[in-house]
Coordinates of C-alpha atoms in Angstrom, one line a residue:
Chain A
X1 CA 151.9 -36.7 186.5
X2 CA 152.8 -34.9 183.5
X3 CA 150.3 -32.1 182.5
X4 CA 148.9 -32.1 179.3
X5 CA 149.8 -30.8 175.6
X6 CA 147.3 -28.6 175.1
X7 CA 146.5 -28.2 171.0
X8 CA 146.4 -24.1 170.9
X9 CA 145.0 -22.8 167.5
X10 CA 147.0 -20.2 165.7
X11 CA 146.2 -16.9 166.5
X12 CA 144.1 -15.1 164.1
X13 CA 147.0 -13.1 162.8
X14 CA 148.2 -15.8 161.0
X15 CA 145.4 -15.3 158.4
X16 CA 146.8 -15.0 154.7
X17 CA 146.2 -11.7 153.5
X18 CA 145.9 -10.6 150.0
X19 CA 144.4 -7.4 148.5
X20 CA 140.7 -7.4 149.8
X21 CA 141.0 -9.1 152.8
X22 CA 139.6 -6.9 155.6
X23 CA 142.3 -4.9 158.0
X24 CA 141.5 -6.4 161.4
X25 CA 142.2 -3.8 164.5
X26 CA 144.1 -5.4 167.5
X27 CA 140.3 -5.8 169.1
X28 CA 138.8 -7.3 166.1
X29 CA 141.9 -10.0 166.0
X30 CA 141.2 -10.3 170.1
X31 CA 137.6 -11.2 169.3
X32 CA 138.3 -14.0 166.7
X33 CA 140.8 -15.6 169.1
X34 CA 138.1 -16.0 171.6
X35 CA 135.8 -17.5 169.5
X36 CA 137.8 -19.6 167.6
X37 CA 139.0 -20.8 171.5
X38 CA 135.4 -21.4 172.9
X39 CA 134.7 -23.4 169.3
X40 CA 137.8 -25.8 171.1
X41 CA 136.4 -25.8 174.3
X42 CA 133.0 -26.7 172.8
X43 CA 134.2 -29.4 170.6
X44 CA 136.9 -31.0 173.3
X45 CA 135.5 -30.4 176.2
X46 CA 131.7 -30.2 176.1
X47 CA 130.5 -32.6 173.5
X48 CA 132.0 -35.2 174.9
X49 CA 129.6 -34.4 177.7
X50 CA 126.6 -34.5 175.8
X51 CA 127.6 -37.7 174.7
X52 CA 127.8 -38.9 178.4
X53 CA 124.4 -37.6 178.8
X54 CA 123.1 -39.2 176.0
X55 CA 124.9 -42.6 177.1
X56 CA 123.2 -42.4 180.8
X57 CA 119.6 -41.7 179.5
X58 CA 120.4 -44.7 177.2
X59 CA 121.4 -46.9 180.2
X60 CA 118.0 -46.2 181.7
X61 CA 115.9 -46.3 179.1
X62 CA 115.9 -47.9 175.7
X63 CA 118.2 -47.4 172.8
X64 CA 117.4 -45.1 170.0
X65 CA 116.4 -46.6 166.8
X66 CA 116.8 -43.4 164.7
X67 CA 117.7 -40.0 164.5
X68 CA 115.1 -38.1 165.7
X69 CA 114.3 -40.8 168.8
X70 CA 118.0 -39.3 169.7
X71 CA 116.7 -36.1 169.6
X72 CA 114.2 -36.2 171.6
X73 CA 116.0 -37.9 174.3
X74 CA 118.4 -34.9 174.0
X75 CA 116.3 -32.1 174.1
X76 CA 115.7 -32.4 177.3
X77 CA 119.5 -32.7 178.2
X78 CA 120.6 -30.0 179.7
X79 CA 124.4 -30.2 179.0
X80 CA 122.7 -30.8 175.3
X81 CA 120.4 -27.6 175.6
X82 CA 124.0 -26.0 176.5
X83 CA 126.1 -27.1 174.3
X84 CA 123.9 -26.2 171.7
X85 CA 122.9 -22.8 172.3
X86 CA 126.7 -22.2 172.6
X87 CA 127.4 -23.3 169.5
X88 CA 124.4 -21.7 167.4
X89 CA 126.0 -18.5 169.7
X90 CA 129.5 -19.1 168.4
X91 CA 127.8 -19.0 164.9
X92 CA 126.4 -15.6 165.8
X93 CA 129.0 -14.1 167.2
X94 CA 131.6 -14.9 164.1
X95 CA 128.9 -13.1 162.2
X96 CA 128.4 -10.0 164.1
X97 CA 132.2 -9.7 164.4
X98 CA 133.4 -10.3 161.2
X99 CA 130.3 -7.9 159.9
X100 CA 131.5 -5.1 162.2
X101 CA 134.8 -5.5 161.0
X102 CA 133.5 -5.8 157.4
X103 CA 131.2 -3.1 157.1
X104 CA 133.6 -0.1 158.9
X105 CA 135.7 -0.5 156.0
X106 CA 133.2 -1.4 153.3
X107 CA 133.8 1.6 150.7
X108 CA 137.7 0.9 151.3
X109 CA 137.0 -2.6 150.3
X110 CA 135.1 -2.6 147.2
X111 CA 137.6 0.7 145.8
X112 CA 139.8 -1.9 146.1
X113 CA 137.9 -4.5 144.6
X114 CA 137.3 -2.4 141.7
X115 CA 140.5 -1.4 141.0
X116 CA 141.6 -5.5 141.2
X117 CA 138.5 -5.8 139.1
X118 CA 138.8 -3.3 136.6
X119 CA 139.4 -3.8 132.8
X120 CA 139.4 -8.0 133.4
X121 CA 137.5 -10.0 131.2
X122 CA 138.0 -12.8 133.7
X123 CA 135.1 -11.7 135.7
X124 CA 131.8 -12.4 134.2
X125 CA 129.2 -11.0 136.3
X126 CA 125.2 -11.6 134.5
X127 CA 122.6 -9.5 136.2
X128 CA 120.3 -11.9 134.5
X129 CA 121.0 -14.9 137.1
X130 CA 118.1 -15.7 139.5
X131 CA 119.2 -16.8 142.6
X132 CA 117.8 -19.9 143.4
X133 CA 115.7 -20.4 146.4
X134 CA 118.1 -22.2 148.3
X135 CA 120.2 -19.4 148.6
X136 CA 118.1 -16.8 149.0
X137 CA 115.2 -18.6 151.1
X138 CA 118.0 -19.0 154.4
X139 CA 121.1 -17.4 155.6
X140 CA 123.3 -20.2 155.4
X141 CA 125.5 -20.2 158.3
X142 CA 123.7 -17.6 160.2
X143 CA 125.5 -15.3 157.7
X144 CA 122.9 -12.8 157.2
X145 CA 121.9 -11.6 154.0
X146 CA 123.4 -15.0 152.7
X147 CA 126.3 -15.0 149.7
X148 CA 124.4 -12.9 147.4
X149 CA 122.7 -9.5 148.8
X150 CA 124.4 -6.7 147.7
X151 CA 124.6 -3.4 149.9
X152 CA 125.5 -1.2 147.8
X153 CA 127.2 -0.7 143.9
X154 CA 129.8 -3.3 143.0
X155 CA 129.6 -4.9 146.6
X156 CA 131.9 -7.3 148.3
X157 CA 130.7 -7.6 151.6
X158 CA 129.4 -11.1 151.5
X159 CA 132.9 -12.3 150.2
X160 CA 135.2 -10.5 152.8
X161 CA 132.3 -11.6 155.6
X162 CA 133.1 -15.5 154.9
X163 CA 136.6 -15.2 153.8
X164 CA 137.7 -13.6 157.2
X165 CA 135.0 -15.1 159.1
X166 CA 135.5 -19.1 157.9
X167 CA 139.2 -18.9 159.7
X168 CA 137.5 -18.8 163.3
X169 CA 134.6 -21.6 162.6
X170 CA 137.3 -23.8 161.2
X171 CA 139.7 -23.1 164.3
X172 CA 142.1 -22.3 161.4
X173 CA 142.5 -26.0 160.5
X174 CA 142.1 -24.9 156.6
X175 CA 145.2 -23.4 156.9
X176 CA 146.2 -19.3 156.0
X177 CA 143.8 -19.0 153.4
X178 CA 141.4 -21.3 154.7
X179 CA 142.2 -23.5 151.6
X180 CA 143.4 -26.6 152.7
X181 CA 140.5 -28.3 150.8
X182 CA 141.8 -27.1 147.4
X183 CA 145.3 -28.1 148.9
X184 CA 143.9 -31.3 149.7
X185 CA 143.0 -31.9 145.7
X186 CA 146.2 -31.0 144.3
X187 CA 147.4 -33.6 146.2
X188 CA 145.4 -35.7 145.1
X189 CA 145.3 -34.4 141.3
X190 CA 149.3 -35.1 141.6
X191 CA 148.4 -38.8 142.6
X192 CA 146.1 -39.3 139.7
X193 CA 148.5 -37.6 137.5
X194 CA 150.8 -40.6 138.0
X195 CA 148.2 -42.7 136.1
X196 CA 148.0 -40.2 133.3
X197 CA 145.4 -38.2 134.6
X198 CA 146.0 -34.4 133.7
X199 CA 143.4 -32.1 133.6
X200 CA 143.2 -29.3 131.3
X201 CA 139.9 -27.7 131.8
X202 CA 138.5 -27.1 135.0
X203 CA 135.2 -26.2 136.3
X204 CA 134.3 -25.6 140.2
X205 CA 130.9 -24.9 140.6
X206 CA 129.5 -23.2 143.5
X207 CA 133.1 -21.5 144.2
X208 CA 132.0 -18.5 146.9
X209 CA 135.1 -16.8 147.4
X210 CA 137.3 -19.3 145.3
X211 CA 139.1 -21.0 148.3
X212 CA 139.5 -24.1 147.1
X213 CA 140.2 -23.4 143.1
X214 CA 143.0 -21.1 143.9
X215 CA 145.0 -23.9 144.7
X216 CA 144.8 -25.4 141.6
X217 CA 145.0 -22.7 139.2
X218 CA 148.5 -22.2 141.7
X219 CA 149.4 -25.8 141.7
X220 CA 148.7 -25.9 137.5
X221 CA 149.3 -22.9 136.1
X222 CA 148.9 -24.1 132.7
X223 CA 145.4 -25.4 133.1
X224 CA 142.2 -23.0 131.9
X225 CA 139.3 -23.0 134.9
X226 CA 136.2 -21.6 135.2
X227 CA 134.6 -20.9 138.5
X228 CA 131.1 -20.1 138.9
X229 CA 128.8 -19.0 141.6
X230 CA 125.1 -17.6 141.6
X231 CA 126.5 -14.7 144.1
X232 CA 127.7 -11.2 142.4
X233 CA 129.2 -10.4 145.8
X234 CA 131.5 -13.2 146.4
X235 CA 132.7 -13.6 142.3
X236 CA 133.5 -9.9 142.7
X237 CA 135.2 -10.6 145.8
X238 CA 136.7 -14.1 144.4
X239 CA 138.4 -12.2 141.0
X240 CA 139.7 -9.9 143.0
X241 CA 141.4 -11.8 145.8
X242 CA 142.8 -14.7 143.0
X243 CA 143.9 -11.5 140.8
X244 CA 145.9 -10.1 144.4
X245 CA 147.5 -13.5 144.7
X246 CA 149.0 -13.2 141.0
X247 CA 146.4 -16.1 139.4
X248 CA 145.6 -15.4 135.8
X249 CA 144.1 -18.4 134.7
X250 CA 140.7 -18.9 136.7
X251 CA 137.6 -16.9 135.2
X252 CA 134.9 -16.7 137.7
X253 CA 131.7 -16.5 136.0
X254 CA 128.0 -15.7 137.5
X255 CA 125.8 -18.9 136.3
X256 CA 123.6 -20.7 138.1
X257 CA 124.7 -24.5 138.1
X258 CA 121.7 -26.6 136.8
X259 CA 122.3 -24.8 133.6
X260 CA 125.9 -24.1 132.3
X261 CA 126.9 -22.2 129.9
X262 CA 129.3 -24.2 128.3
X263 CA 129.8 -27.4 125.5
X264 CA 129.3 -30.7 126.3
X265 CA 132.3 -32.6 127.0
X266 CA 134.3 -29.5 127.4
X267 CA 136.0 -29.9 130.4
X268 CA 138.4 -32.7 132.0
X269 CA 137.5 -31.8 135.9
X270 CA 134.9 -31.0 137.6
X271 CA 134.9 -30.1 140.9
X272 CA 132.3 -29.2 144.1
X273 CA 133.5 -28.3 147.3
X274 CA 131.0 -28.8 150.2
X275 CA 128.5 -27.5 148.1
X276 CA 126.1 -29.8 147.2
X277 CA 124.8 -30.1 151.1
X278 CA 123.7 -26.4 150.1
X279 CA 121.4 -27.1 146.8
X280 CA 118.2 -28.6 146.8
X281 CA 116.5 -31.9 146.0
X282 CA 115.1 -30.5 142.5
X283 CA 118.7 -28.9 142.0
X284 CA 121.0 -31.8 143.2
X285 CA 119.8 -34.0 139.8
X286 CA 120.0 -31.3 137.3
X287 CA 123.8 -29.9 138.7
X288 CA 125.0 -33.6 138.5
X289 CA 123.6 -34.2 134.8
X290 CA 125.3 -31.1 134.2
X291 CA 128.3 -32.4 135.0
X292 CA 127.4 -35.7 133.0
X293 CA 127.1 -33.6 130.0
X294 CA 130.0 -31.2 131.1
X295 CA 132.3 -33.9 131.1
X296 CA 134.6 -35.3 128.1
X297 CA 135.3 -38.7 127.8
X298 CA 137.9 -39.7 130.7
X299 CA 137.0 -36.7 132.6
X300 CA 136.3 -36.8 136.3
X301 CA 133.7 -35.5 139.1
X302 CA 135.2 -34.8 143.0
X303 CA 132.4 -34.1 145.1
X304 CA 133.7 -33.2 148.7
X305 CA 131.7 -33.7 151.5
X306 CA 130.8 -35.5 154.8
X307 CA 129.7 -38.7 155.1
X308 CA 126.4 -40.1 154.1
X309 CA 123.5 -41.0 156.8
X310 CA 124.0 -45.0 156.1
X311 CA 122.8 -47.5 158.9
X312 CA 126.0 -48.3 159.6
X313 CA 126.4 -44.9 161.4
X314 CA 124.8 -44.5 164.6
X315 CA 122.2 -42.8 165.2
X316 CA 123.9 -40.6 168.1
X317 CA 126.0 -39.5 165.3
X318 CA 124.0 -38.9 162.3
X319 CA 122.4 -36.8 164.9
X320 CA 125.1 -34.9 166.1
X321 CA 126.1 -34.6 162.4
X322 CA 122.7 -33.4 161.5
X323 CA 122.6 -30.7 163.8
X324 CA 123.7 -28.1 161.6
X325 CA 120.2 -28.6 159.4
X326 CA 118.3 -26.9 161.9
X327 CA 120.5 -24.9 163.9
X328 CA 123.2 -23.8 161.6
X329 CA 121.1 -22.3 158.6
X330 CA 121.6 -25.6 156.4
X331 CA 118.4 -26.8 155.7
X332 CA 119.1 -29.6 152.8
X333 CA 122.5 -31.0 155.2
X334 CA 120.4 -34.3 156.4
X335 CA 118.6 -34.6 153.1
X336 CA 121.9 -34.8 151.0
X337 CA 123.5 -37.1 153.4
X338 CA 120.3 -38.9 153.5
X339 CA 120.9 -39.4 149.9
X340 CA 122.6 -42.4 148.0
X341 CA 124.7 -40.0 146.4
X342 CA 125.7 -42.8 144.6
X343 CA 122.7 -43.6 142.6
X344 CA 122.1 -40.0 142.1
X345 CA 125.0 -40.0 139.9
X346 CA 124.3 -42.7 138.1
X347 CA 120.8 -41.7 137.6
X348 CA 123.3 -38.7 136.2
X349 CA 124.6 -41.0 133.8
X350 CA 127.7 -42.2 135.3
X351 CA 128.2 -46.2 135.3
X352 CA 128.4 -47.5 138.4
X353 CA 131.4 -49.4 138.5
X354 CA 132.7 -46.1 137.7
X355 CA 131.9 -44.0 141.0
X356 CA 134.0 -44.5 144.0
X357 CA 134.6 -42.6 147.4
X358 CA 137.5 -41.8 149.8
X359 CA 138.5 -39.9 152.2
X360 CA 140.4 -36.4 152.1
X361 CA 142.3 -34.5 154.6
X362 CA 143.0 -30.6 154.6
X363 CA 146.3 -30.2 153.5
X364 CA 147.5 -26.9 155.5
X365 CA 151.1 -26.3 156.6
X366 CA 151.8 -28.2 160.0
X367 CA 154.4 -26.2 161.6
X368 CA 151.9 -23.1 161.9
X369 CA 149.0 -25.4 162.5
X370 CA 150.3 -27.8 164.7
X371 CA 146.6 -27.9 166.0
X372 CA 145.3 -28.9 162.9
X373 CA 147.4 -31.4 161.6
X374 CA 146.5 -33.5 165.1
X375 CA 142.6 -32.7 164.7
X376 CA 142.7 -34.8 161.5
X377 CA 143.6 -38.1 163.4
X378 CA 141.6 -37.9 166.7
X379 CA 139.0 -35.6 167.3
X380 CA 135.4 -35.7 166.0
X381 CA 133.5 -32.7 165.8
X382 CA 130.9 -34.1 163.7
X383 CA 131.0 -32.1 160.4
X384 CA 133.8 -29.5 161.4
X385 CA 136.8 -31.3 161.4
X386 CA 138.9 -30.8 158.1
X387 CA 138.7 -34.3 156.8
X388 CA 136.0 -34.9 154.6
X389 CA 134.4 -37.9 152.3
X390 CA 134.4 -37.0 148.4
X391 CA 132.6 -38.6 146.0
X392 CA 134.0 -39.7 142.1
X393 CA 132.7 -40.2 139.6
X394 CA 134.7 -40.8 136.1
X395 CA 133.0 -40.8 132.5
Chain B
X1 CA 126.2 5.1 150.5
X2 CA 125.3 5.3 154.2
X3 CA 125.7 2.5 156.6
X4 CA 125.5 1.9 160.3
X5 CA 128.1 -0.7 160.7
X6 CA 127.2 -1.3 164.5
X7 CA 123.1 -2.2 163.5
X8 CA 124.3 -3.9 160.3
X9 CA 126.9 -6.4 162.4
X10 CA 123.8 -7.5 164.8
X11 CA 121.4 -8.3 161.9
X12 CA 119.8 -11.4 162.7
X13 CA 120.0 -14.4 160.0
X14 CA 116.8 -15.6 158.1
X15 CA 114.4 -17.6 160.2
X16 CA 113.2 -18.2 163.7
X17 CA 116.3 -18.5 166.2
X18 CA 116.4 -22.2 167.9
X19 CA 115.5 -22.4 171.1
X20 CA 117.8 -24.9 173.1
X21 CA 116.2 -24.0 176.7
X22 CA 112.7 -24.7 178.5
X23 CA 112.5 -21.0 179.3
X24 CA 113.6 -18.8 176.2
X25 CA 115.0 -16.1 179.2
X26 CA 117.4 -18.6 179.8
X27 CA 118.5 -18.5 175.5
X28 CA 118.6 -15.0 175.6
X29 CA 120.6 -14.5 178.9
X30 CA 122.9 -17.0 177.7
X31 CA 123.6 -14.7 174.5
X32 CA 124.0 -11.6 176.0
X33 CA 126.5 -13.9 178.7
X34 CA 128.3 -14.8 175.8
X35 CA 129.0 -11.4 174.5
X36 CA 130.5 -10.0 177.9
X37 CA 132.8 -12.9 178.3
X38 CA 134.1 -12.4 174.6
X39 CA 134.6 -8.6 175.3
X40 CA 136.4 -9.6 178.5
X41 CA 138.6 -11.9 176.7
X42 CA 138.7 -8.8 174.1
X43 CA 139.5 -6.5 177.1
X44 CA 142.3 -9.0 178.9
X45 CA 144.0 -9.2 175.4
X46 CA 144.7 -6.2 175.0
X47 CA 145.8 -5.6 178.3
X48 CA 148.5 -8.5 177.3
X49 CA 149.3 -7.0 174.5
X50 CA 150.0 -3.6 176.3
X51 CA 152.3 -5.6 179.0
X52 CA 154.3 -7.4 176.7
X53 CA 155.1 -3.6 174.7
X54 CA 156.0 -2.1 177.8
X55 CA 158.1 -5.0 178.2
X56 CA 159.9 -5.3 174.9
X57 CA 160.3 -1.6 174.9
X58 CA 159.5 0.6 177.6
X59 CA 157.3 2.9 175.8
X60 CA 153.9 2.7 175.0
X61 CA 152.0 3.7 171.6
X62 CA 148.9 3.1 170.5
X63 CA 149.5 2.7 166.6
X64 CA 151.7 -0.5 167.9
X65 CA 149.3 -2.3 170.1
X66 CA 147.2 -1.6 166.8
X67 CA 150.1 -3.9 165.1
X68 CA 151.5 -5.9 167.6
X69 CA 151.1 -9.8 166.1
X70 CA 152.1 -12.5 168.9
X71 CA 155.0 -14.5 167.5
X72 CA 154.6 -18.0 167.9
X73 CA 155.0 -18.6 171.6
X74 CA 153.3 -15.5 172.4
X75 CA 150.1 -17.1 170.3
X76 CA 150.2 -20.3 172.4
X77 CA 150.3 -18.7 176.0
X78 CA 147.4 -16.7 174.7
X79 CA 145.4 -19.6 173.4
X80 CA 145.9 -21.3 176.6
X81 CA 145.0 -18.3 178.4
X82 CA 141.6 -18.4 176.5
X83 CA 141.3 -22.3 176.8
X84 CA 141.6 -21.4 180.8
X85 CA 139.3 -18.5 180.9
X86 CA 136.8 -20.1 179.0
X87 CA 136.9 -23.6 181.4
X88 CA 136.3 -21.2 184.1
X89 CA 133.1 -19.7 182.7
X90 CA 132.2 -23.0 182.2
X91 CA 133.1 -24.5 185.1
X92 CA 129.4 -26.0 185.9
X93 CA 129.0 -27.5 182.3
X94 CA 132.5 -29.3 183.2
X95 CA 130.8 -30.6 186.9
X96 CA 127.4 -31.9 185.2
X97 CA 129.6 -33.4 182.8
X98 CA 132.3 -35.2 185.5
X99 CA 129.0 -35.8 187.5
X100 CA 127.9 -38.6 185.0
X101 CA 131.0 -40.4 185.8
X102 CA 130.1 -39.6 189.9
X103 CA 126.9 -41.7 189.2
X104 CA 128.4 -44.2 187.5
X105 CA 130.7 -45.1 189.9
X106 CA 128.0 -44.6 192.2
X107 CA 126.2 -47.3 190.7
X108 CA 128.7 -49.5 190.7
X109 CA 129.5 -48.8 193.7
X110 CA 126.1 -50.0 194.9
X111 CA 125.8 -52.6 193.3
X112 CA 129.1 -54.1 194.3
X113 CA 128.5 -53.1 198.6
X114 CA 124.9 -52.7 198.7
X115 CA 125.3 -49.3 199.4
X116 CA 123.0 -46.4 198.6
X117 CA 123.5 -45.3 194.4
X118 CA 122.8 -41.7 195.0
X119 CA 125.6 -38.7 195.2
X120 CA 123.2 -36.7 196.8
X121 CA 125.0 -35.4 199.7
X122 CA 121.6 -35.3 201.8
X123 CA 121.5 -39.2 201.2
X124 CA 124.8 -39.7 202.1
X125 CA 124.8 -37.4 205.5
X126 CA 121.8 -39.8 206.8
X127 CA 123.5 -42.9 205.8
X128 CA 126.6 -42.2 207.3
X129 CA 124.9 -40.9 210.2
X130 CA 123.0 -44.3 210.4
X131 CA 125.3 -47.1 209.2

């Protein structure tokens, strides 16, 4: 009997680095291995347990109808009960250790922000911004004080917390700089530009640490983008890390994204990267009309995200996939992908014959993420895995 | 500024904490479980990393533990050591989980011989003792 392939995920030294990234001590490193391990274990080896539980109780009892009827069948589960209060543990954990990590070197960090910062009118901070409630109501993730409290003068905390921290929830499937999202739609901005599609002006709204917009101002050096984000701490921290990896042409501004700044029609792309599910249903209409009005004629929306909540799904899964609303700090994750996101953009003004979906896979390099490339075709982890639905919408 | 960076790591997020478990002892022992095994893996880690220095070189400094990055087969043996350590902790959530397939078979088992459905190993002492 031959024993089996085990997927390993890279070690946390494989992290990209660039000039704010946190210096991890051996121990630090040692702790993000474990967790990014046990988040395996979890997702290969216990989930498929609570699944198994959830099949038995069906066999003696009735099936489910909905969501919540799983839910309460599960409660009661104890290999549910366990896996979950690993998970939300796991969640806990990255925070604490990231934050420890984070903090010791804070003043290092944000001298060297500053100095990355300094003299650039591409960062366009606006003390003026309210933060909107569904940023500061919950910390998002378990990540406490969410993307936008600020510990002190020209803080980066929040930034360096979830750019060093994301790495070990993702089991480093997003690649080195945990941007195989934005990787994902160069890829497919290449594809499109075979049809004649070639964006000039880009917009990514709700950008955090700019991740995914990177990419693209990499991949098309010759195209203008602006970034925005509600958070000082993570534009200060996003100018700073595209500025360390040579990228000029991204200006990260602090707007909130129901009301831009900016002309109508004046952009060709506009981009959201698993940020909707963290908005609002009074925000969700007003962000898409933006990008109605945003848009210029032949422009395009990419909304990347999971899945709707359609009945096709079952209800095991939509609740396994809604988990995260409760337990992970995402309170509006069921609503959106309760949503016909669909109609929501056409109530946007986009015609519907003009609004399609597909799928998307993180595009990260395979020979140092052997783990990740196989997690694409055949695991579910019901939300984590880096393969996602987006949404299109062209005007 | 002044900071402790030991109280600010632990800050708890907005909002109650979930509780998963009929007895919120059993959520809070499971945390502070959590934690040890983590600084154990922590612990055995560096331990490895120590070994493989003294290997490679026959000296030991602590700036180069500080530094030392696994190359790529290094990173797997380490992974799998984790994916080991971590099955053993959880040894019992792997049982209750093979257990499901011990009752099914069970089942069938019963239905197909007539025999007793349980895997309790009470059950099965008394009918082997009477059959």
């Amino acid at each position: 009997m031959a024993e089996t392939d085990r997927q390993v995920p890279p070690a946390w030294n494989a992290v990209g680095r660039h000039g704010v990234f946190p210096e991890a001590s051996h121990d630090e490193i040692a702790r993000f291995n474990f967790l990014t391990n046990l988040n395996m274990h979890l997702a290969s080896r216990v989930l498929p347990g609570v699944r198994k539980a959830y099949e038995s109780r069906v066999e003696n009892g009735s099936a489910p109808a909905n969501r919540r009827e799983v839910g309460e069948l599960l409660k009661r589960e104890p290999t549910y009960q366990l896996w979950s209060s690993l998970r939300r543990n796991t969640m806990e954990m990255r925070q604490q250790n990231s934050r420890a990590m984070v903090f010791r070197q804070l003043p290092e960090l944000v001298e060297k922000a500053r100095q990355l910062n300094r003299d650039s009118n591409k960062l366009q901070l606006d003390a003026s911004v309210e933060i909107p409630r569904y940023v500061s109501a919950v910390d998002t993730h378990c990540m406490p004080g969410s993307y936008h409290t600020e510990y002190c003068e020209d803080d980066i905390a929040a930034g360096a917390n979830y750019d060093s921290g994301i790495f070990v929830t993702t089991a480093g499937m997003l690649g080195r700089y945990s941007d195989g999202g934005g990787q994902a739609l160069v890829e497919w901005l290449r594809e499109e530009a075979k049809s004649g599609f070639r964006p000039k002006r880009i917009l990514d709204i709700g950008c955090t640490v700019g991740h995914n917009i990177v990419p693209l101002a990499q991949a098309f050096p010759e195209s203008e983008i602006v970034a925005i984000d509600v958070s000082a701490p993570v534009l200060r921290y996003a100018h700073a890390r595209a500025r360390s990896l040579g990228i000029d042409n991204i200006t990260f501004r602090q707007e909130n994204a129901e009301a831009i700044a900016a002309e109508d029609g004046s952009f060709d792309l506009i981009i959201t990267s698993m940020f909707l599910h963290e908005t609002s249903s009074r925000a969700l209409p007003r962000i898409l009309a933006e990008t109605h009005r945003l848009l210029a004629d032949g422009g395009k929306a990419i909304h990347i995200e999971q899945p709707q909540f359609t009945p096709e799904m079952p209800p095991y899964e939509q609740f396994m996939r809604d988990w995260d609303t409760r337990n992970n700090n995402e309170p509006f994750w069921g609503t959106l992908h309760d949503l016909d996101l669909f109609e929501a953009m056409e109530k946007a003004g986009f015609a519907r014959e003009n609004i399609t979906t597909r799928g998307l896979f993180a595009v990260v390099d395979e020979t140092l993420f052997p783990s990740a490339a196989k997690a694409a075709e055949d695991s579910e982890d019901y939300g984590r895995k880096p393969a996602w639905h987006t949404y299109i919408a062209s005007k | 500024m002044t900071f402790d960076p030991i109280d600010m790591a632990g800050n708890k997020a907005r909002g109650k904490r979930p509780v998963f478990f009929k007895d919120t002892d059993t959520d809070r022992l499971l945390s502070i479980l959590m934690a040890v095994a983590g600084e154990l893996a922590v612990a055995r880690e560096r331990v490895d990393t120590l070994e493989r220095l003294l290997e490679a070189r026959g000296i030991l400094e602590r700036a180069e533990i500080e530094g030392y990055e696994p190359d790529t087969a290094a990173a797997r043996e380490r992974g799998l050591w984790h994916q080991e350590f971590i099955a053993r902790i959880l040894r019992v959530i792997q049982q209750e989980i093979e257990q499901f397939d011990e009752d099914r078979e069970a089942q069938q088992q019963a239905r197909k011989e007539n025999v007793s459905a349980t895997t309790e190993l009470e059950e099965l002492i008394e009918e082997l003792a009477t059959s």
